[in-house]
């Protein structure tokens, strides 16, 4: 599907803050509120947008994210569908996607500690271990999200504000109401306070107060869109980068480069087989090749290897997939 300028403006402002009202987006985009509402509904009906996603810093309540890259063998279509459904329903999986390249699936697990992670992996192995040919696990140290400036051909400043989460942070205590609010926002970042209040049985004003508190504590970092790669007219690549050395100065250069490139929407610093993941959205394969040539040229002094994955379907994106308690943490 092709996008016209009005579509791109609406998607851009949704991606800047998906909880904005239609009226707020209309004012920013210079489009009527009615057109904004109609087009957002069409994005959903036509499956241009898969999710409205709440960026939650899981380190604020003691969790770390672990990315799993899996290559299968002898996996039937039926078993693949079963695997996808398992990931979507599992209360410890925060993100899951199908891809082409050296791996078939990528998914992220949240965990309190290594024992917790091991138990989640054991459950996966018990159900699907016979089909797993290779798996690599990388612990996420920090993830930075950048706005989709390419939609409006905007030149991005390297000092632009970004939304990020980490593996360590000052822990905040969440009560059960906080968790219930996050649970609903995790399912749909655009859900309104009235609908949340109906679900969790408190007033809409109390819900709004809770959301403002979670934002003030930096537990909630932002609200963005997750396009449906099957219909969105841009290709999504995840590039895995291995470095010869990871000096602070080099890492600053790499992050600043990513911040200033409008087609790079996400960068992850990882602890594993590779050092960084970079997510890119481009119009076509040729644009991707140009970007990779730019990266290889810019960082030839320290880039040891890279592997691109074409993400063609995100099945789940929810950084608060379940309400945890201390008993859960000791499983």
Short mmCIF file of C-alpha atoms in Angstrom, two decimals:
data_model
loop_
_atom_site.label_atom_id
_atom_site.label_comp_id
_atom_site.label_asym_id
_atom_site.label_seq_id
_atom_site.Cartn_x
_atom_site.Cartn_y
_atom_site.Cartn_z
CA UNK A 1 0.00 0.00 0.00
CA UNK A 2 1.28 3.48 -0.85
CA UNK A 3 1.04 6.31 1.66
CA UNK A 4 0.21 9.88 0.74
CA UNK A 5 1.52 12.92 2.61
CA UNK A 6 -1.46 13.05 4.99
CA UNK A 7 -0.96 9.38 5.87
CA UNK A 8 2.72 9.97 6.57
CA UNK A 9 2.04 13.02 8.73
CA UNK A 10 -0.49 11.14 10.84
CA UNK A 11 1.82 8.13 11.23
CA UNK A 12 4.69 10.43 12.13
CA UNK A 13 2.81 12.19 14.92
CA UNK A 14 1.34 8.93 16.16
CA UNK A 15 4.88 7.62 16.40
CA UNK A 16 5.98 10.70 18.35
CA UNK A 17 3.25 10.01 20.91
CA UNK A 18 0.57 7.43 20.15
CA UNK A 19 -1.59 8.63 23.07
CA UNK A 20 -2.19 12.01 21.47
CA UNK A 21 -5.81 12.73 20.72
CA UNK A 22 -7.02 13.00 17.15
CA UNK A 23 -7.42 16.76 17.72
CA UNK A 24 -3.79 17.12 18.86
CA UNK A 25 -2.51 15.16 15.86
CA UNK A 26 -4.74 17.23 13.58
CA UNK A 27 -3.26 20.50 14.89
CA UNK A 28 0.31 19.26 14.45
CA UNK A 29 -0.30 17.81 10.99
CA UNK A 30 -2.50 20.62 9.66
CA UNK A 31 -5.31 18.16 8.89
CA UNK A 32 -8.90 18.08 10.12
CA UNK A 33 -9.73 15.99 13.17
CA UNK A 34 -12.27 14.01 11.16
CA UNK A 35 -9.68 13.05 8.53
CA UNK A 36 -7.22 12.02 11.25
CA UNK A 37 -9.80 9.78 12.90
CA UNK A 38 -10.85 8.24 9.60
CA UNK A 39 -7.29 7.52 8.54
CA UNK A 40 -6.21 6.03 11.86
CA UNK A 41 -9.20 3.68 11.67
CA UNK A 42 -8.16 2.79 8.13
CA UNK A 43 -4.58 2.07 9.25
CA UNK A 44 -6.00 -0.41 11.73
CA UNK A 45 -8.64 -1.91 9.40
CA UNK A 46 -6.10 -2.30 6.58
CA UNK A 47 -3.49 -3.70 8.99
CA UNK A 48 -0.93 -0.99 8.30
CA UNK A 49 -0.39 -0.69 12.05
CA UNK A 50 -0.07 -3.86 14.13
CA UNK A 51 0.17 -2.31 17.59
CA UNK A 52 0.27 0.94 19.50
CA UNK A 53 3.16 0.19 21.81
CA UNK A 54 4.05 1.54 25.25
CA UNK A 55 7.81 1.77 25.86
CA UNK A 56 8.27 0.58 29.45
CA UNK A 57 11.64 0.60 31.21
CA UNK A 58 11.49 -2.86 32.77
CA UNK A 59 14.67 -2.22 34.78
CA UNK A 60 12.59 0.09 36.98
CA UNK A 61 11.02 -3.00 38.55
CA UNK A 62 14.04 -5.29 38.45
CA UNK A 63 13.71 -7.03 35.08
CA UNK A 64 16.27 -7.55 32.31
CA UNK A 65 15.47 -8.41 28.68
CA UNK A 66 17.16 -11.31 26.91
CA UNK A 67 16.92 -11.53 23.12
CA UNK A 68 16.73 -15.04 21.63
CA UNK A 69 17.69 -15.73 18.03
CA UNK A 70 16.48 -19.13 16.85
CA UNK A 71 17.09 -21.18 13.73
CA UNK A 72 14.82 -24.18 13.19
CA UNK A 73 15.03 -27.41 11.24
CA UNK A 74 12.23 -29.76 10.17
CA UNK A 75 9.64 -27.28 11.40
CA UNK A 76 6.23 -27.90 9.83
CA UNK A 77 3.79 -25.07 9.15
CA UNK A 78 1.51 -26.42 11.87
CA UNK A 79 4.35 -26.52 14.41
CA UNK A 80 5.42 -23.02 13.38
CA UNK A 81 1.92 -21.71 14.05
CA UNK A 82 1.95 -23.50 17.41
CA UNK A 83 5.29 -21.89 18.26
CA UNK A 84 4.03 -18.41 17.35
CA UNK A 85 0.88 -18.89 19.41
CA UNK A 86 2.98 -20.07 22.36
CA UNK A 87 5.11 -16.93 22.19
CA UNK A 88 2.07 -14.67 21.92
CA UNK A 89 0.42 -16.25 24.97
CA UNK A 90 3.51 -16.66 27.15
CA UNK A 91 3.49 -14.16 30.02
CA UNK A 92 7.29 -13.80 29.94
CA UNK A 93 7.70 -13.04 26.22
CA UNK A 94 7.71 -9.29 25.49
CA UNK A 95 8.51 -9.30 21.77
CA UNK A 96 8.43 -11.90 19.00
CA UNK A 97 9.06 -11.68 15.25
CA UNK A 98 9.60 -13.84 12.18
CA UNK A 99 12.59 -13.04 9.99
CA UNK A 100 14.68 -14.06 6.99
CA UNK A 101 18.42 -14.42 7.24
CA UNK A 102 20.63 -16.48 9.52
CA UNK A 103 17.73 -16.92 12.00
CA UNK A 104 14.05 -17.74 11.59
CA UNK A 105 12.64 -16.20 14.77
CA UNK A 106 13.68 -13.56 17.25
CA UNK A 107 11.99 -13.10 20.60
CA UNK A 108 12.70 -11.36 23.92
CA UNK A 109 12.19 -12.74 27.42
CA UNK A 110 11.96 -10.62 30.54
CA UNK A 111 13.44 -12.11 33.69
CA UNK A 112 14.41 -11.17 37.23
CA UNK A 113 17.53 -13.35 37.27
CA UNK A 114 19.30 -16.15 35.42
CA UNK A 115 17.33 -18.86 37.19
CA UNK A 116 14.09 -17.25 36.04
CA UNK A 117 15.44 -17.04 32.48
CA UNK A 118 16.57 -20.66 32.59
CA UNK A 119 13.09 -21.83 33.60
CA UNK A 120 11.50 -19.97 30.69
CA UNK A 121 14.03 -21.45 28.25
CA UNK A 122 13.46 -24.95 29.67
CA UNK A 123 9.75 -24.62 28.98
CA UNK A 124 10.47 -23.61 25.37
CA UNK A 125 12.95 -26.48 24.96
CA UNK A 126 10.47 -29.00 26.35
CA UNK A 127 7.87 -27.96 23.79
CA UNK A 128 10.01 -27.15 20.73
CA UNK A 129 13.57 -28.32 21.43
CA UNK A 130 13.40 -31.07 18.80
CA UNK A 131 13.04 -28.40 16.11
CA UNK A 132 15.66 -25.92 17.34
CA UNK A 133 18.86 -26.21 15.29
CA UNK A 134 20.62 -23.17 16.74
CA UNK A 135 19.93 -20.53 19.36
CA UNK A 136 21.88 -17.47 20.49
CA UNK A 137 20.93 -15.44 23.55
CA UNK A 138 21.95 -11.80 24.00
CA UNK A 139 21.22 -9.72 27.09
CA UNK A 140 20.03 -6.19 26.33
CA UNK A 141 22.03 -3.55 28.17
CA UNK A 142 20.22 -0.57 26.69
CA UNK A 143 17.73 0.14 23.91
CA UNK A 144 17.18 3.54 22.27
CA UNK A 145 14.14 4.37 20.11
CA UNK A 146 14.31 7.13 17.49
CA UNK A 147 11.34 8.83 15.77
CA UNK A 148 10.42 7.77 12.24
CA UNK A 149 11.69 11.02 10.71
CA UNK A 150 12.04 9.36 7.31
CA UNK A 151 8.25 9.56 6.94
CA UNK A 152 8.50 13.33 6.43
CA UNK A 153 12.04 13.41 5.04
CA UNK A 154 13.09 15.22 8.19
CA UNK A 155 16.78 15.60 8.89
CA UNK A 156 17.35 14.25 12.37
CA UNK A 157 19.67 16.04 14.74
CA UNK A 158 22.24 13.84 16.48
CA UNK A 159 21.22 15.44 19.78
CA UNK A 160 17.53 14.69 19.26
CA UNK A 161 15.68 13.43 22.32
CA UNK A 162 15.20 9.65 22.36
CA UNK A 163 13.17 7.19 24.43
CA UNK A 164 15.30 4.50 26.01
CA UNK A 165 15.25 1.65 28.50
CA UNK A 166 18.10 -0.16 30.24
CA UNK A 167 19.16 -3.23 32.18
CA UNK A 168 19.85 -1.31 35.38
CA UNK A 169 17.91 1.52 36.93
CA UNK A 170 16.65 2.93 40.16
CA UNK A 171 13.96 0.51 41.23
CA UNK A 172 10.43 1.83 41.73
CA UNK A 173 7.77 0.05 43.75
CA UNK A 174 4.61 -0.68 41.81
CA UNK A 175 1.34 -1.44 43.56
CA UNK A 176 -1.33 -3.64 42.03
CA UNK A 177 -3.19 -0.70 40.48
CA UNK A 178 -0.01 0.53 38.77
CA UNK A 179 0.51 -2.95 37.36
CA UNK A 180 -3.09 -3.18 36.12
CA UNK A 181 -2.75 0.17 34.35
CA UNK A 182 0.52 -0.94 32.73
CA UNK A 183 -1.07 -4.24 31.73
CA UNK A 184 -3.78 -2.43 29.74
CA UNK A 185 -1.35 0.11 28.25
CA UNK A 186 0.86 -2.82 27.24
CA UNK A 187 -1.97 -4.25 25.17
CA UNK A 188 -2.84 -0.93 23.52
CA UNK A 189 -1.02 2.35 24.09
CA UNK A 190 -4.02 4.33 22.78
CA UNK A 191 -6.57 2.89 25.16
CA UNK A 192 -8.28 5.80 26.92
CA UNK A 193 -8.52 6.33 30.67
CA UNK A 194 -12.27 5.68 30.68
CA UNK A 195 -11.86 2.23 29.13
CA UNK A 196 -9.05 1.37 31.56
CA UNK A 197 -11.21 2.55 34.46
CA UNK A 198 -14.02 0.22 33.37
CA UNK A 199 -11.63 -2.73 33.27
CA UNK A 200 -9.79 -2.17 36.56
CA UNK A 201 -12.69 -0.61 38.49
CA UNK A 202 -11.29 2.77 39.51
CA UNK A 203 -12.22 6.26 38.30
CA UNK A 204 -10.94 7.63 34.99
CA UNK A 205 -9.31 10.52 36.88
CA UNK A 206 -7.45 8.04 39.07
CA UNK A 207 -6.27 6.20 35.94
CA UNK A 208 -5.02 9.45 34.41
CA UNK A 209 -3.17 10.27 37.64
CA UNK A 210 -1.54 6.85 37.62
CA UNK A 211 -0.41 7.24 34.02
CA UNK A 212 1.09 10.66 34.76
CA UNK A 213 2.92 9.17 37.76
CA UNK A 214 4.34 6.30 35.69
CA UNK A 215 5.53 8.82 33.11
CA UNK A 216 7.04 11.09 35.77
CA UNK A 217 8.94 8.13 37.28
CA UNK A 218 10.27 7.30 33.79
CA UNK A 219 8.72 3.84 33.95
CA UNK A 220 6.76 4.78 30.82
CA UNK A 221 9.10 6.40 28.29
CA UNK A 222 6.84 6.94 25.29
CA UNK A 223 4.05 5.53 23.13
CA UNK A 224 4.81 4.61 19.51
CA UNK A 225 3.46 2.68 16.53
CA UNK A 226 4.46 -0.82 15.45
CA UNK A 227 3.85 -1.14 11.70
CA UNK A 228 2.68 -4.38 10.12
CA UNK A 229 5.59 -5.29 7.85
CA UNK A 230 3.28 -7.34 5.62
CA UNK A 231 1.45 -4.18 4.49
CA UNK A 232 3.62 -1.24 5.54
CA UNK A 233 5.44 0.13 2.46
CA UNK A 234 8.89 0.07 4.08
CA UNK A 235 11.25 -2.85 4.64
CA UNK A 236 12.36 -3.62 8.19
CA UNK A 237 15.89 -4.90 8.78
CA UNK A 238 17.63 -5.75 12.03
CA UNK A 239 21.42 -5.60 11.63
CA UNK A 240 23.63 -7.43 14.14
CA UNK A 241 27.02 -5.73 14.55
CA UNK A 242 30.20 -7.25 15.99
CA UNK A 243 33.03 -4.87 16.90
CA UNK A 244 36.77 -5.38 17.20
CA UNK A 245 36.76 -3.34 20.38
CA UNK A 246 34.06 -1.40 22.19
CA UNK A 247 35.71 1.73 23.52
CA UNK A 248 33.48 4.44 24.98
CA UNK A 249 34.55 6.84 22.24
CA UNK A 250 33.66 4.43 19.43
CA UNK A 251 30.31 3.62 20.98
CA UNK A 252 29.51 7.34 21.22
CA UNK A 253 30.33 7.70 17.51
CA UNK A 254 28.06 4.78 16.61
CA UNK A 255 25.12 6.01 18.69
CA UNK A 256 25.46 9.55 17.33
CA UNK A 257 25.51 8.17 13.78
CA UNK A 258 22.31 6.22 14.45
CA UNK A 259 20.65 9.24 16.05
CA UNK A 260 21.39 11.37 13.01
CA UNK A 261 20.19 8.86 10.38
CA UNK A 262 16.43 9.17 9.91
CA UNK A 263 16.04 5.58 8.65
CA UNK A 264 17.47 4.06 11.84
CA UNK A 265 14.65 3.70 14.36
CA UNK A 266 16.22 1.62 17.14
CA UNK A 267 19.64 0.67 18.49
CA UNK A 268 20.39 -1.93 21.16
CA UNK A 269 23.61 -2.42 23.07
CA UNK A 270 23.84 -6.14 23.82
CA UNK A 271 25.95 -8.61 25.74
CA UNK A 272 26.34 -11.70 23.59
CA UNK A 273 27.71 -12.87 20.26
CA UNK A 274 27.39 -9.33 18.85
CA UNK A 275 27.67 -5.92 20.41
CA UNK A 276 24.84 -3.93 18.84
CA UNK A 277 21.55 -4.39 17.01
CA UNK A 278 20.37 -1.65 14.67
CA UNK A 279 16.80 -1.57 13.32
CA UNK A 280 16.31 0.11 9.97
CA UNK A 281 13.22 0.94 7.89
CA UNK A 282 13.83 1.76 4.22
CA UNK A 283 11.85 2.09 1.01
CA UNK A 284 13.61 -0.72 -0.84
CA UNK A 285 16.58 -3.09 -0.86
CA UNK A 286 18.77 -0.61 -2.71
CA UNK A 287 18.28 1.97 0.05
CA UNK A 288 19.28 -0.66 2.59
CA UNK A 289 22.44 -1.46 0.64
CA UNK A 290 23.31 2.24 0.54
CA UNK A 291 22.85 2.53 4.28
CA UNK A 292 24.98 -0.54 4.97
CA UNK A 293 27.73 0.80 2.73
CA UNK A 294 27.63 4.04 4.69
CA UNK A 295 27.92 2.15 8.00
CA UNK A 296 30.77 -0.05 6.73
CA UNK A 297 32.64 2.98 5.42
CA UNK A 298 32.07 5.12 8.51
CA UNK A 299 33.11 2.38 10.94
CA UNK A 300 35.60 0.34 8.93
CA UNK A 301 38.21 0.92 11.66
CA UNK A 302 36.26 -1.16 14.18
CA UNK A 303 33.49 -3.13 12.47
CA UNK A 304 34.42 -6.81 12.61
CA UNK A 305 31.28 -8.37 11.16
CA UNK A 306 27.59 -7.78 10.55
CA UNK A 307 24.53 -9.92 9.81
CA UNK A 308 21.24 -8.50 8.48
CA UNK A 309 17.85 -10.01 9.31
CA UNK A 310 14.75 -9.04 7.36
CA UNK A 311 11.93 -8.74 9.92
CA UNK A 312 8.78 -9.59 7.99
CA UNK A 313 6.24 -10.07 10.77
CA UNK A 314 6.09 -8.87 14.38
CA UNK A 315 3.76 -11.15 16.32
CA UNK A 316 3.98 -9.53 19.75
CA UNK A 317 5.23 -6.27 21.21
CA UNK A 318 4.33 -5.76 24.84
CA UNK A 319 6.87 -4.76 27.48
CA UNK A 320 4.40 -5.46 30.29
CA UNK A 321 2.85 -8.79 29.26
CA UNK A 322 1.68 -9.92 32.70
CA UNK A 323 1.18 -8.85 36.30
CA UNK A 324 4.02 -10.31 38.31
CA UNK A 325 4.29 -10.82 42.06
CA UNK A 326 7.07 -11.96 44.39
CA UNK A 327 5.85 -15.56 44.26
CA UNK A 328 6.27 -15.53 40.47
CA UNK A 329 9.82 -14.26 40.88
CA UNK A 330 10.78 -17.34 42.90
CA UNK A 331 9.48 -19.96 40.50
#
